[in-house]
Short mmCIF file of C-alpha atoms in Angstrom, two decimals:
data_model
loop_
_atom_site.label_atom_id
_atom_site.label_comp_id
_atom_site.label_asym_id
_atom_site.label_seq_id
_atom_site.Cartn_x
_atom_site.Cartn_y
_atom_site.Cartn_z
CA ARG Q 12 59.75 -46.88 23.78
CA SER Q 13 59.58 -43.44 22.17
CA GLY Q 14 55.92 -44.06 21.31
CA LYS Q 15 56.46 -43.25 17.62
CA LEU Q 16 55.25 -46.72 16.76
CA THR Q 17 53.23 -49.41 18.56
CA PRO Q 18 53.52 -53.21 18.37
CA SER Q 19 49.90 -53.18 17.09
CA GLN Q 20 50.84 -50.97 14.12
CA VAL Q 21 53.80 -53.22 13.29
CA ALA Q 22 51.59 -56.32 13.59
CA LYS Q 23 49.01 -54.84 11.18
CA ASN Q 24 51.78 -54.15 8.67
CA ILE Q 25 53.07 -57.71 9.02
CA ILE Q 26 49.61 -59.21 8.48
CA ALA Q 27 49.23 -57.19 5.26
CA LEU Q 28 52.71 -58.32 4.14
CA LEU Q 29 52.03 -61.99 4.96
CA GLU Q 30 48.99 -61.82 2.68
CA ASP Q 31 51.06 -60.08 0.02
CA CYS Q 32 54.18 -62.28 0.05
CA ASP Q 33 52.25 -65.44 -0.75
CA LYS Q 34 50.47 -63.77 -3.66
CA SER Q 35 53.76 -62.64 -5.20
CA THR Q 36 55.35 -64.54 -8.11
CA PRO Q 37 57.04 -66.72 -7.03
CA PRO Q 38 55.54 -66.81 -3.51
CA LEU Q 39 58.14 -66.35 -0.73
CA ARG Q 40 56.79 -69.30 1.36
CA ALA Q 41 58.72 -68.25 4.47
CA ILE Q 42 55.82 -68.38 6.97
CA VAL Q 43 53.58 -71.39 6.30
CA GLN Q 44 51.02 -70.99 9.10
CA TRP Q 45 49.81 -67.75 10.67
CA ASP Q 46 46.68 -66.42 12.31
CA GLN Q 47 45.67 -62.76 12.21
CA GLU Q 48 43.73 -62.92 15.48
CA GLN Q 49 46.62 -64.54 17.41
CA ILE Q 50 49.12 -61.97 16.10
CA MET Q 51 46.89 -59.03 17.03
CA LEU Q 52 46.15 -60.37 20.54
CA MET Q 53 49.86 -60.55 21.38
CA ALA Q 54 50.59 -57.19 19.76
CA GLU Q 55 47.77 -55.41 21.58
CA ALA Q 56 48.86 -56.82 24.94
CA SER Q 57 52.38 -55.55 24.22
CA THR Q 58 51.10 -52.13 23.13
CA ALA Q 59 49.32 -51.81 26.50
CA ARG Q 60 52.55 -52.75 28.34
CA TYR Q 61 54.52 -50.07 26.48
CA LYS Q 62 51.83 -47.53 27.29
CA ASN Q 63 52.00 -48.45 30.99
CA LYS Q 64 55.81 -48.62 30.94
CA CYS Q 65 55.88 -52.22 32.18
CA THR Q 66 57.47 -54.16 29.32
CA LEU Q 67 58.59 -57.74 29.97
CA SER Q 68 61.98 -57.85 28.17
CA TYR Q 69 63.93 -56.48 25.22
CA LEU Q 70 61.81 -58.76 23.03
CA ASP Q 71 58.49 -57.27 24.12
CA GLY Q 72 56.48 -56.45 20.98
CA ILE Q 73 59.19 -57.81 18.68
CA PRO Q 74 57.87 -60.03 15.84
CA VAL Q 75 59.35 -63.56 15.84
CA CYS Q 76 58.62 -66.84 14.08
CA LEU Q 77 59.47 -70.44 14.95
CA LYS Q 78 60.40 -73.32 12.68
CA GLU Q 79 57.53 -75.78 12.17
CA GLU Q 80 59.60 -78.36 14.10
CA PHE Q 81 58.37 -76.68 17.32
CA LYS Q 82 54.94 -76.99 18.88
CA VAL Q 83 53.30 -73.56 18.82
CA VAL Q 84 49.69 -73.06 19.94
CA PRO Q 85 47.34 -73.07 17.92
CA TYR Q 86 49.25 -74.19 14.82
CA TYR Q 87 49.68 -77.67 13.31
CA HIS Q 88 52.94 -79.38 14.29
CA ARG Q 89 53.65 -80.73 10.79
CA VAL Q 90 57.47 -80.65 10.83
CA GLY Q 91 57.52 -80.10 7.07
CA THR Q 92 55.34 -83.15 6.29
CA VAL Q 93 51.77 -83.63 5.03
CA TYR Q 94 50.94 -86.38 7.54
CA LEU Q 95 52.04 -85.10 11.00
CA GLY Q 96 50.16 -82.54 13.14
CA THR Q 97 46.61 -83.40 12.16
CA GLU Q 98 45.18 -81.41 15.12
CA PRO Q 99 46.09 -77.85 16.24
CA GLU Q 100 48.63 -77.80 19.11
CA THR Q 101 47.38 -77.19 22.63
CA GLU Q 102 50.80 -76.89 24.32
CA ASP Q 103 53.82 -74.73 23.47
CA ALA Q 104 57.40 -75.95 23.11
CA THR Q 105 59.64 -74.46 25.84
CA VAL Q 106 61.16 -71.86 23.45
CA ALA Q 107 57.70 -70.74 22.28
CA LYS Q 108 56.60 -70.43 25.91
CA LYS Q 109 59.69 -68.39 26.82
CA LEU Q 110 59.19 -66.07 23.84
CA ARG Q 111 55.57 -65.48 24.90
CA GLU Q 112 56.70 -64.81 28.48
CA ALA Q 113 59.21 -62.27 27.10
CA GLY Q 114 56.34 -60.47 25.34
CA ALA Q 115 57.41 -61.34 21.78
CA VAL Q 116 54.75 -61.37 19.06
CA ILE Q 117 54.77 -64.78 17.37
CA ILE Q 118 53.79 -64.10 13.75
CA GLY Q 119 53.50 -67.79 12.80
CA VAL Q 120 55.51 -70.92 12.09
CA SER Q 121 58.10 -71.03 9.34
CA ASN Q 122 58.71 -73.40 6.45
CA MET Q 123 61.28 -76.19 6.76
CA HIS Q 124 62.86 -79.03 4.84
CA GLU Q 125 60.67 -82.10 5.36
CA LEU Q 126 61.63 -83.70 8.71
CA GLY Q 127 64.85 -81.67 8.59
CA THR Q 128 66.47 -84.20 6.25
CA GLY Q 129 68.28 -81.85 3.85
CA THR Q 130 70.29 -78.66 3.44
CA THR Q 131 68.53 -76.96 0.48
CA GLY Q 132 65.13 -76.20 2.03
CA CYS Q 133 63.49 -77.81 -1.00
CA ASN Q 134 60.09 -79.10 0.12
CA PRO Q 135 57.65 -79.61 -2.78
CA ASN Q 136 54.70 -80.96 -0.78
CA ARG Q 137 51.30 -79.22 -0.80
CA TYR Q 138 51.50 -77.58 2.65
CA HIS Q 139 54.95 -76.12 2.24
CA ARG Q 140 56.24 -75.52 -1.29
CA ILE Q 141 59.71 -74.13 -1.86
CA PRO Q 142 60.78 -71.06 0.12
CA ARG Q 143 62.68 -68.48 -1.96
CA ASN Q 144 66.00 -66.85 -1.19
CA PRO Q 145 65.21 -63.14 -0.71
CA TYR Q 146 68.50 -62.21 -2.42
CA LYS Q 147 67.76 -64.26 -5.54
CA PRO Q 148 64.27 -65.79 -5.66
CA ASN Q 149 65.40 -68.47 -8.14
CA HIS Q 150 67.93 -69.79 -5.60
CA PHE Q 151 67.43 -71.99 -2.52
CA THR Q 152 67.35 -70.59 1.01
CA GLY Q 153 69.33 -73.51 2.45
CA GLY Q 154 67.87 -75.83 5.07
CA SER Q 155 66.50 -77.23 7.07
CA SER Q 156 65.43 -74.01 8.92
CA SER Q 157 64.65 -72.55 5.50
CA GLY Q 158 61.60 -70.38 6.21
CA SER Q 159 63.19 -68.98 9.39
CA ALA Q 160 66.16 -67.56 7.45
CA ALA Q 161 63.99 -66.33 4.56
CA ALA Q 162 61.61 -64.54 6.96
CA VAL Q 163 64.47 -62.69 8.67
CA ALA Q 164 66.29 -61.83 5.43
CA ALA Q 165 63.06 -60.55 3.83
CA GLY Q 166 62.41 -58.28 6.82
CA LEU Q 167 59.22 -60.01 8.04
CA CYS Q 168 60.72 -60.37 11.54
CA PRO Q 169 64.16 -59.67 13.06
CA VAL Q 170 64.22 -62.97 14.98
CA ALA Q 171 63.40 -66.56 14.00
CA ILE Q 172 64.06 -69.79 15.86
CA GLY Q 173 65.54 -72.83 14.12
CA THR Q 174 67.17 -76.14 14.96
CA ASP Q 175 70.60 -77.34 13.81
CA GLY Q 176 71.62 -81.01 13.55
CA GLY Q 177 73.99 -80.69 10.59
CA GLY Q 178 74.04 -76.96 9.87
CA SER Q 179 70.26 -76.42 9.75
CA VAL Q 180 70.45 -72.94 11.35
CA ARG Q 181 73.85 -71.90 9.99
CA ILE Q 182 73.42 -73.01 6.34
CA PRO Q 183 70.18 -71.07 5.65
CA ALA Q 184 71.46 -68.07 7.68
CA SER Q 185 74.59 -68.03 5.53
CA PHE Q 186 72.76 -68.51 2.20
CA CYS Q 187 70.27 -65.74 3.09
CA GLY Q 188 72.84 -63.26 4.45
CA VAL Q 189 71.74 -63.15 8.10
CA VAL Q 190 73.23 -64.16 11.48
CA GLY Q 191 72.75 -67.73 12.77
CA LEU Q 192 73.74 -69.08 16.19
CA LYS Q 193 73.91 -72.86 16.24
CA GLY Q 194 71.84 -73.59 19.22
CA SER Q 195 74.89 -72.70 21.13
CA THR Q 196 76.33 -75.66 23.04
CA PHE Q 197 74.41 -78.96 22.81
CA GLY Q 198 71.62 -78.73 25.44
CA ARG Q 199 72.13 -75.01 26.19
CA ILE Q 200 68.66 -74.06 24.85
CA SER Q 201 65.79 -76.47 25.57
CA SER Q 202 64.54 -78.65 22.71
CA HIS Q 203 61.46 -79.71 24.67
CA GLY Q 204 58.41 -79.57 22.41
CA SER Q 205 60.34 -79.97 19.16
CA LEU Q 206 60.27 -83.29 17.33
CA PRO Q 207 63.32 -85.19 18.70
CA LEU Q 208 64.65 -86.20 15.28
CA SER Q 209 68.27 -86.72 16.37
CA TYR Q 210 68.89 -86.52 20.10
CA SER Q 211 72.71 -86.33 20.02
CA THR Q 212 73.35 -83.75 17.28
CA VAL Q 213 70.49 -81.21 17.24
CA SER Q 214 70.66 -77.84 19.00
CA VAL Q 215 68.18 -74.95 19.03
CA GLY Q 216 69.26 -71.46 18.02
CA PRO Q 217 68.20 -68.04 16.77
CA ILE Q 218 68.49 -66.62 13.25
CA CYS Q 219 68.64 -62.81 13.46
CA THR Q 220 69.39 -59.62 11.58
CA SER Q 221 72.38 -58.81 13.81
CA VAL Q 222 74.76 -60.35 16.33
CA ALA Q 223 73.39 -58.04 19.05
CA ASP Q 224 69.89 -59.42 18.40
CA ALA Q 225 71.25 -62.98 18.56
CA ALA Q 226 72.87 -62.15 21.92
CA ILE Q 227 69.57 -60.80 23.30
CA VAL Q 228 67.59 -63.86 22.16
CA TYR Q 229 70.31 -66.22 23.42
CA SER Q 230 70.30 -64.54 26.86
CA ILE Q 231 66.51 -65.02 27.11
CA LEU Q 232 66.37 -68.64 25.88
CA ALA Q 233 69.56 -70.15 27.34
CA GLU Q 234 68.94 -71.81 30.69
CA PRO Q 235 68.21 -75.25 32.12
CA ASP Q 236 64.70 -76.62 31.53
CA PRO Q 237 63.43 -79.32 33.92
CA LEU Q 238 61.60 -80.88 30.95
CA TYR Q 239 64.84 -81.25 28.94
CA PRO Q 240 67.41 -83.47 30.66
CA TYR Q 241 70.41 -82.72 28.40
CA GLY Q 242 70.96 -79.14 29.52
CA LEU Q 243 70.34 -79.43 33.25
CA LYS Q 244 73.97 -79.24 34.40
CA GLN Q 245 74.97 -76.21 32.34
CA PRO Q 246 76.97 -73.27 33.72
CA LYS Q 247 75.14 -69.92 33.76
CA ALA Q 248 74.91 -68.20 30.39
CA THR Q 249 76.80 -64.89 30.40
CA LEU Q 250 77.47 -62.13 27.88
CA SER Q 251 80.78 -61.11 29.45
CA ASP Q 252 83.03 -58.88 27.30
CA VAL Q 253 80.63 -59.17 24.33
CA CYS Q 254 80.92 -55.41 23.76
CA ALA Q 255 84.69 -55.15 24.42
CA PRO Q 256 86.24 -52.45 22.19
CA ASP Q 257 88.78 -54.82 20.62
CA LEU Q 258 89.86 -58.47 20.47
CA LYS Q 259 93.17 -58.11 22.35
CA GLY Q 260 94.27 -61.30 24.05
CA LEU Q 261 92.10 -63.61 21.94
CA LYS Q 262 93.71 -66.49 20.07
CA LEU Q 263 91.90 -67.56 16.89
CA GLY Q 264 92.62 -71.07 15.63
CA VAL Q 265 92.71 -71.76 11.88
CA ASP Q 266 93.39 -75.07 10.14
CA TRP Q 267 94.34 -73.57 6.77
CA THR Q 268 94.06 -76.81 4.79
CA PHE Q 269 90.51 -77.30 6.04
CA PHE Q 270 89.71 -73.56 5.75
CA LYS Q 271 90.72 -73.45 2.08
CA ALA Q 272 88.36 -76.25 0.96
CA CYS Q 273 85.84 -73.79 -0.52
CA ASP Q 274 85.18 -71.79 -3.70
CA ALA Q 275 87.90 -69.24 -4.60
CA GLU Q 276 85.54 -66.28 -4.27
CA ILE Q 277 84.54 -67.37 -0.75
CA LEU Q 278 88.13 -68.08 0.29
CA SER Q 279 89.32 -64.65 -0.78
CA ILE Q 280 86.75 -62.73 1.31
CA CYS Q 281 87.08 -65.11 4.30
CA GLU Q 282 90.87 -64.62 4.37
CA LYS Q 283 90.30 -60.84 4.47
CA ALA Q 284 87.87 -61.30 7.37
CA VAL Q 285 90.59 -63.16 9.31
CA GLU Q 286 92.98 -60.23 8.70
CA HIS Q 287 90.29 -57.83 9.94
CA LEU Q 288 90.07 -59.77 13.23
CA GLN Q 289 93.87 -59.70 13.54
CA ASN Q 290 93.86 -55.93 13.05
CA LEU Q 291 91.57 -55.70 16.09
CA GLY Q 292 94.24 -57.25 18.30
CA ALA Q 293 93.51 -60.98 18.06
CA SER Q 294 96.30 -63.38 17.15
CA VAL Q 295 95.83 -66.16 14.61
CA VAL Q 296 97.23 -69.56 15.61
CA GLU Q 297 97.58 -72.42 13.15
CA VAL Q 298 95.84 -75.52 14.48
CA SER Q 299 95.25 -78.97 13.04
CA LEU Q 300 91.73 -80.42 13.09
CA PRO Q 301 92.45 -84.15 12.95
CA GLU Q 302 90.33 -86.88 11.33
CA MET Q 303 87.84 -84.54 9.65
CA GLU Q 304 86.98 -87.18 7.03
CA GLU Q 305 86.11 -89.58 9.87
CA VAL Q 306 84.05 -86.84 11.58
CA LYS Q 307 82.09 -86.32 8.35
CA ILE Q 308 81.13 -89.99 8.05
CA ALA Q 309 80.56 -90.55 11.78
CA HIS Q 310 78.26 -87.51 12.02
CA ALA Q 311 76.23 -88.76 9.03
CA ILE Q 312 75.92 -92.22 10.62
CA CYS Q 313 74.78 -90.75 13.98
CA ILE Q 314 72.22 -88.28 12.65
CA LEU Q 315 70.72 -90.66 10.07
CA SER Q 316 70.62 -93.65 12.46
CA GLU Q 317 68.91 -91.59 15.17
CA MET Q 318 66.38 -90.09 12.75
CA ARG Q 319 65.67 -93.50 11.26
CA ASP Q 320 65.18 -94.93 14.74
CA PHE Q 321 62.84 -92.13 15.85
CA LEU Q 322 60.89 -92.21 12.57
CA GLN Q 323 60.49 -96.01 12.47
CA PRO Q 324 56.65 -95.83 12.75
CA ASP Q 325 56.51 -93.06 10.09
CA PHE Q 326 58.80 -95.06 7.80
CA ASN Q 327 56.46 -98.05 8.04
CA LYS Q 328 53.14 -96.17 7.95
CA HIS Q 329 53.69 -92.97 5.96
CA PHE Q 330 56.56 -93.82 3.59
CA GLN Q 331 54.46 -93.08 0.49
CA GLU Q 332 53.49 -89.63 1.81
CA MET Q 333 57.11 -88.51 2.23
CA ASN Q 334 59.10 -86.54 -0.35
CA LEU Q 335 61.41 -88.70 -2.48
CA GLU Q 336 64.52 -87.18 -0.88
CA THR Q 337 63.26 -88.02 2.63
CA GLN Q 338 62.53 -91.59 1.53
CA ALA Q 339 66.08 -91.91 0.17
CA SER Q 340 67.70 -90.43 3.31
CA LEU Q 341 65.76 -92.69 5.68
CA ALA Q 342 66.37 -95.73 3.48
CA LEU Q 343 70.10 -94.94 3.63
CA GLY Q 344 69.78 -94.62 7.42
CA SER Q 345 68.37 -98.16 7.63
CA GLN Q 346 71.56 -99.58 6.11
CA PHE Q 347 73.76 -98.64 9.09
CA THR Q 348 74.39 -101.33 11.69
CA ALA Q 349 74.68 -101.16 15.48
CA LEU Q 350 78.42 -101.64 14.95
CA ASP Q 351 78.55 -98.57 12.65
CA TYR Q 352 76.74 -96.49 15.26
CA ILE Q 353 79.02 -97.60 18.10
CA THR Q 354 82.15 -96.96 16.01
CA ALA Q 355 80.82 -93.49 15.09
CA ASN Q 356 80.31 -92.67 18.77
CA ARG Q 357 83.85 -93.80 19.58
CA GLN Q 358 84.96 -91.28 16.95
CA ARG Q 359 82.89 -88.65 18.77
CA THR Q 360 84.80 -89.31 22.00
CA ARG Q 361 88.11 -88.99 20.11
CA SER Q 362 87.06 -85.78 18.36
CA MET Q 363 85.89 -84.20 21.62
CA ARG Q 364 89.26 -85.02 23.16
CA PHE Q 365 91.11 -83.44 20.22
CA LEU Q 366 88.97 -80.31 20.60
CA ARG Q 367 89.61 -80.13 24.32
CA GLU Q 368 93.34 -79.99 23.56
CA ILE Q 369 92.88 -77.42 20.77
CA PHE Q 370 90.73 -75.18 23.01
CA SER Q 371 93.41 -75.24 25.68
CA THR Q 372 95.57 -73.21 23.25
CA VAL Q 373 92.98 -71.09 21.34
CA ASN Q 374 89.68 -69.34 22.17
CA CYS Q 375 87.91 -70.31 18.98
CA ILE Q 376 88.17 -71.94 15.54
CA LEU Q 377 87.51 -69.95 12.36
CA THR Q 378 86.17 -71.36 9.06
CA PRO Q 379 84.15 -70.13 6.10
CA ALA Q 380 80.43 -70.81 6.77
CA ILE Q 381 79.79 -72.77 3.57
CA ALA Q 382 82.06 -73.87 0.72
CA SER Q 383 79.74 -72.42 -1.94
CA THR Q 384 76.84 -69.93 -2.29
CA ALA Q 385 73.13 -70.82 -2.51
CA PRO Q 386 72.38 -73.18 -5.44
CA ARG Q 387 69.83 -72.47 -8.15
CA ILE Q 388 66.29 -73.90 -8.08
CA HIS Q 389 65.47 -75.99 -11.17
CA GLU Q 390 61.95 -76.45 -12.59
CA SER Q 391 61.96 -80.16 -11.68
CA ASP Q 392 62.73 -79.31 -8.01
CA LEU Q 393 59.32 -77.64 -7.72
CA LEU Q 394 57.58 -80.89 -8.61
CA THR Q 395 59.71 -83.75 -7.33
CA GLY Q 396 62.14 -82.08 -4.96
CA SER Q 397 65.90 -82.16 -5.14
CA SER Q 398 68.43 -84.75 -4.02
CA ASN Q 399 72.13 -84.11 -4.45
CA ILE Q 400 74.29 -85.97 -1.94
CA SER Q 401 77.52 -84.29 -3.03
CA PHE Q 402 75.97 -80.82 -2.54
CA THR Q 403 74.55 -81.88 0.86
CA MET Q 404 77.96 -83.07 2.08
CA ARG Q 405 79.71 -79.99 0.66
CA SER Q 406 77.25 -77.61 2.32
CA MET Q 407 77.80 -79.39 5.67
CA ARG Q 408 81.62 -79.50 5.42
CA PHE Q 409 82.28 -76.75 7.99
CA MET Q 410 79.13 -77.52 9.99
CA GLN Q 411 79.42 -81.13 11.11
CA LEU Q 412 82.20 -80.74 13.68
CA GLY Q 413 79.96 -78.46 15.79
CA ASN Q 414 76.98 -80.84 15.69
CA PHE Q 415 79.06 -83.96 16.22
CA THR Q 416 80.94 -82.67 19.29
CA GLY Q 417 78.26 -80.31 20.65
CA ILE Q 418 80.31 -77.07 20.48
CA PRO Q 419 78.61 -73.75 19.66
CA GLY Q 420 78.97 -72.04 16.27
CA LEU Q 421 78.01 -68.61 14.93
CA VAL Q 422 77.74 -67.58 11.27
CA VAL Q 423 77.90 -63.92 10.28
CA PRO Q 424 77.39 -62.48 6.78
CA ILE Q 425 80.62 -60.84 5.51
CA GLY Q 426 79.91 -60.02 1.86
CA TYR Q 427 78.52 -61.10 -1.49
CA SER Q 428 79.59 -63.14 -4.50
CA THR Q 429 79.87 -61.45 -7.91
CA ALA Q 430 76.42 -62.93 -8.63
CA GLY Q 431 75.07 -61.02 -5.59
CA LEU Q 432 74.59 -64.02 -3.29
CA PRO Q 433 75.52 -63.71 0.41
CA ILE Q 434 78.77 -65.19 1.81
CA GLY Q 435 79.10 -66.08 5.50
CA PHE Q 436 81.91 -66.69 7.99
CA GLN Q 437 81.85 -69.13 10.94
CA VAL Q 438 83.31 -68.93 14.44
CA MET Q 439 83.20 -71.99 16.77
CA ALA Q 440 84.13 -71.97 20.46
CA LYS Q 441 84.51 -74.43 23.30
CA TRP Q 442 81.51 -75.83 25.16
CA TRP Q 443 79.46 -73.15 27.00
CA ASP Q 444 81.63 -70.29 25.70
CA GLU Q 445 79.02 -68.61 23.51
CA ALA Q 446 80.05 -65.19 24.86
CA VAL Q 447 83.36 -65.25 22.94
CA LEU Q 448 81.49 -66.12 19.71
CA LEU Q 449 79.20 -63.14 20.12
CA ARG Q 450 82.15 -60.88 20.94
CA ILE Q 451 83.98 -61.89 17.75
CA GLY Q 452 80.73 -61.82 15.77
CA MET Q 453 80.14 -58.17 16.73
CA LYS Q 454 83.55 -57.31 15.27
CA LEU Q 455 82.98 -59.41 12.12
CA GLU Q 456 79.91 -57.30 11.37
CA GLN Q 457 82.15 -54.24 11.08
CA PHE Q 458 84.12 -55.99 8.32
CA ARG Q 459 81.15 -55.96 5.95
CA HIS Q 460 81.28 -52.39 4.72
CA GLN Q 461 77.83 -52.54 3.05
CA THR Q 462 74.63 -54.51 3.41
CA LYS Q 463 72.85 -55.01 0.11
CA LYS Q 464 69.08 -54.97 0.30
CA PRO Q 465 67.59 -58.30 -0.84
CA THR Q 466 65.40 -58.41 -3.97
CA ILE Q 467 62.47 -59.41 -1.77
CA TYR Q 468 62.38 -57.05 1.19
CA TYR Q 469 59.50 -55.83 3.35
CA ASP Q 470 59.73 -52.81 5.62
CA VAL Q 471 57.46 -53.70 8.55
CA LEU Q 472 57.97 -50.29 10.16
CA ALA Q 473 56.77 -48.28 7.15
#
């Protein structure tokens, strides 16, 4: 607004950096498809709007990227594979369309775990390669919205859009030390134009540099979409009390047994974060999250069965072109029976009822984001990929409840391990109550007394 800088100047910087970051050793591999001409067209249109003082929204001129799971004109809708998206897209997903209408500059589509089937972000195929964690390039970014988190953490853009069916926004956001909003409540933000891998667990959400940015993006994207039936009956999205000076009157629920199931280093800093929230006037209430073991298994049955069902033609036709880990996950998904799926959905009904009772006594539930920090990348991962079921389940431990029951979740970076890897904290709230998450998230940001600059960091304003 001050005129010191124009969207066109920023866009030129980003184009130079996109060329640079894939020549670096190892390449960052955050943005896997981009087009100089497209970027400049959007940036120049925005520059003209700033000049004429007729900007479209807070996002006008702001660089953003979208996970390759979304259709974005004119890129290939590959969804992390080598066989999908053989022709450039001619129609935008709803979120891409809304971002364009808001004046955002789409700098490209970001890398992702193949078909969203894992939590490391490890994708060794020829179009994608393995995105690097900007804090430690020999560690994973987390997945499946891997490139989205890496792009934000490395400074390429302050906003990226991901999808989250088992932590796919929150895991990479946490591993890369940025903010991730799990597509808010199930159906709150339209999934139209993304590959419908699992229709009962996946939500869309932003990965951002700050909670305030996440609130802005959420307020622009969250509304019913006639093309997406799941979110049609939603109450209006508000940002009420998000900037309240304190947390007086809020009750924060903690199941300490569940909360403590993480590495000692993570537990210690997460406990301090809880104290910080108490010092701001909130009260901590002990709650019990029942049947979490059942939730874990039922969520896995639902997401894998739905993906396996949707990908039936791919499984039959393109099995040999998939990464080994994807083959294993989908093969596991074919072992579940109709009875398993029905039983899992009965568990969902039970778990939603338990949560309804819990949320009648507390405003939110607090947990660490992930039980451990980002794992190391091994040489063999670059060639054959990585498959570690126990790591996958451990990384999803605090994530699955939100996906399984459709409640919103926010992860906020709160510090670093002794090895210098980011540690995140999670807040979950009742259905449609994203505003309370953002309010608490704003206060959590004050807990982190320093932000360490990642090893790989680009200043797009320089």
